[in-house]
Amino acid sequence: MSFDGIVTRAIVEELTRSLPDARVSKIYQPTETDTVWNLRARNGNLKLLISASPSLPRLHLTTQSYENPLNPPMFCMLLRKYCEGGVIESVRQVGMERIIHIDIKSRDELGDWKPVRLIFEIMGRHSNLILIDPEKNTILDGIHHVTPSVSRYRTVLPGRPYVAPPEQNKTDPLTVTRDKFESLLQLNAGKLDQQLVNHFSGISPLVAREILHRAGLPTRENVWNQFQQVMERIREHQYQPTIVTLDERSYFSVIALTHLSDGSAAVEEFTSVSDMLESFYREKSVRDQVRQRVHDLSRLVQNEINKNLKKIKKLQQTEKEAENAEQWKLYGELVTAYMHQIKRGDSSVRVINYYDESSPEIEIPLDPVKTPAENAQLFFKKYNKAKTAVLAAREQLEISQREIEYLEGILIQLEYASLKEVEDVREELTEQGYIKERKMKDKKDRRRRKEKPEPEKFISSEGIEILVGKNNRQNDYLTNRLASSQDTWLHTKDIPGSHVVIRSSNFGEETLKEAAMLAAYYSKARQSSQVPVDYTLIKHVKKPAGTKPGYVIYENQKTLFITPDEASISRLKHK
């Protein structure tokens, strides 16, 4: 992880300059793991993000806007109770560890000033944000609870004493002497970067590799000198917030990363640690948020698909059981015809089957308790019931199969959805009754629902605009409202996927192939070859009344076969 003890020291120093005497005006918790603190400081209003995300834990000042839930989580309400209106007295790091203590003084219910301490532990997937009463060393609550079944060393539950994470017993790199340093570092043992990480607190593999790169020839003298030079800058808070991007991977640090800064690397320097962290984590946090929301919706949709598959299995069984319907009818008619030969108490009767010349006689089972007429009525009743069951089963089978097709289309849309598109899908599933409807929070939420969908735009090699619906809301808008009657519409044949429209009545074969490739790529057949894609004019595409979003019927279509190619799609997107 790049957020090591050195970066922690740098961000704490920056916050120490910015936050003392800052007043906590409002606290929000936009997600399960993130808290946002609105502060009134000497230099104006500030916004502090503290994220205990298992994948992206971080703390820094931010300028981003966050969408908050209608009902604040319990932990957010607790923070508001103890911290809102309070004053930040200090921000400090524990040694060189990735543990930060923020001391806040606020008034209690009686109006007396009372201290509370916010402890932020940056420990990867075990990261946590804990509010404690420092006078009693008692936990008020944590954003993540840790029960005894999870950890026997310490629990994080309200009312329990706060126990710090176990010490790593590493040496402080800012105070180590040369003799101590040389006694710890064994040059002949190899893996010097790993030795630096293992022996000194706060040093990440990234910083260790940078020190050794600067040292050149790894002699004791060279390694010690470069180690000292780096640590001297850290001691004096002389930071160089930097992001280096190399081979599509990005790295951040508060020291210059010379071992990564070759000719092919992109180096971006920042004036503050917060700016660096926000820039680095912005896209990653959005991707993380999208991944989580997609996971939740995909699981819900898959559960609905599984329900329909089970339903289909039962309906097919009903159909199979109803295959005897004609047999019940035959029995009823024969019992009626030979009623004069049957007496109450007969358990069966053998009669001539005049409906089947190949089988002149047939034995019919009877209920000895019933009269011949009652037996005939029983057979006709079974026949009518089975016939009705078959008709109902076939109707429900068709409904379930259409439901599965619709839900599989939703799964495809979620595969390549942006955060906004995921919200569109959620709203659609809410409208269709799969998700319980949430109350709209404010006018902004209502306004967002009224915004026009924005299908993704591509430009063909011939300069023709091609639009792709990324979800059903976009599909309906693109096909039924935006496209003109002479535009060409494309869709994978009998395969869930996006609606694609060529916004021109005059285009060449190359544009048609590229539009077909987009239709194949944004479909369930993305990984297949020779995908069948239908195309026709918009005027031949209709949406039947009462059908689900994204559903259309079309005619006068032609079909071509195309193999999706991601590189070609990328070129179309960036034209």
XYZ file of N, CA, C and O in Angstrom, residues 324-334 379-380 383:
56
model
N -51.821 -36.280 -19.305
C -52.872 -37.303 -19.219
C -54.277 -36.736 -19.416
O -55.268 -37.452 -19.223
N -54.355 -35.446 -19.778
C -55.670 -34.824 -19.894
C -56.563 -35.566 -20.884
O -57.738 -35.864 -20.581
N -56.034 -35.892 -22.046
C -56.841 -36.585 -23.060
C -57.251 -37.988 -22.599
O -58.313 -38.486 -22.958
N -56.384 -38.601 -21.779
C -56.706 -39.932 -21.242
C -57.929 -39.858 -20.331
O -58.821 -40.712 -20.394
N -57.973 -38.758 -19.465
C -59.140 -38.597 -18.577
C -60.415 -38.396 -19.402
O -61.483 -38.922 -19.066
N -60.302 -37.639 -20.489
C -61.472 -37.392 -21.344
C -61.980 -38.703 -21.970
O -63.198 -38.967 -21.999
N -61.026 -39.521 -22.462
C -61.383 -40.805 -23.070
C -62.093 -41.696 -22.057
O -63.143 -42.303 -22.350
N -61.531 -41.778 -20.829
C -62.150 -42.593 -19.781
C -63.577 -42.119 -19.504
O -64.521 -42.918 -19.348
N -63.781 -40.835 -19.414
C -65.100 -40.288 -19.119
C -66.112 -40.631 -20.191
O -67.262 -41.005 -19.881
N -65.694 -40.498 -21.465
C -66.618 -40.786 -22.559
C -66.963 -42.276 -22.629
O -68.122 -42.655 -22.872
N -65.948 -43.146 -22.403
C -66.193 -44.594 -22.461
C -67.067 -45.054 -21.288
O -67.947 -45.913 -21.458
N -63.777 -38.265 -14.052
C -62.824 -38.229 -15.168
C -62.902 -36.915 -15.942
O -61.870 -36.326 -16.308
N -64.145 -36.427 -16.189
C -64.297 -35.157 -16.911
C -63.744 -33.982 -16.080
O -63.169 -33.031 -16.630
N -60.071 -34.028 -16.402
C -59.701 -33.561 -17.738
C -59.725 -32.022 -17.805
O -58.781 -31.388 -18.298
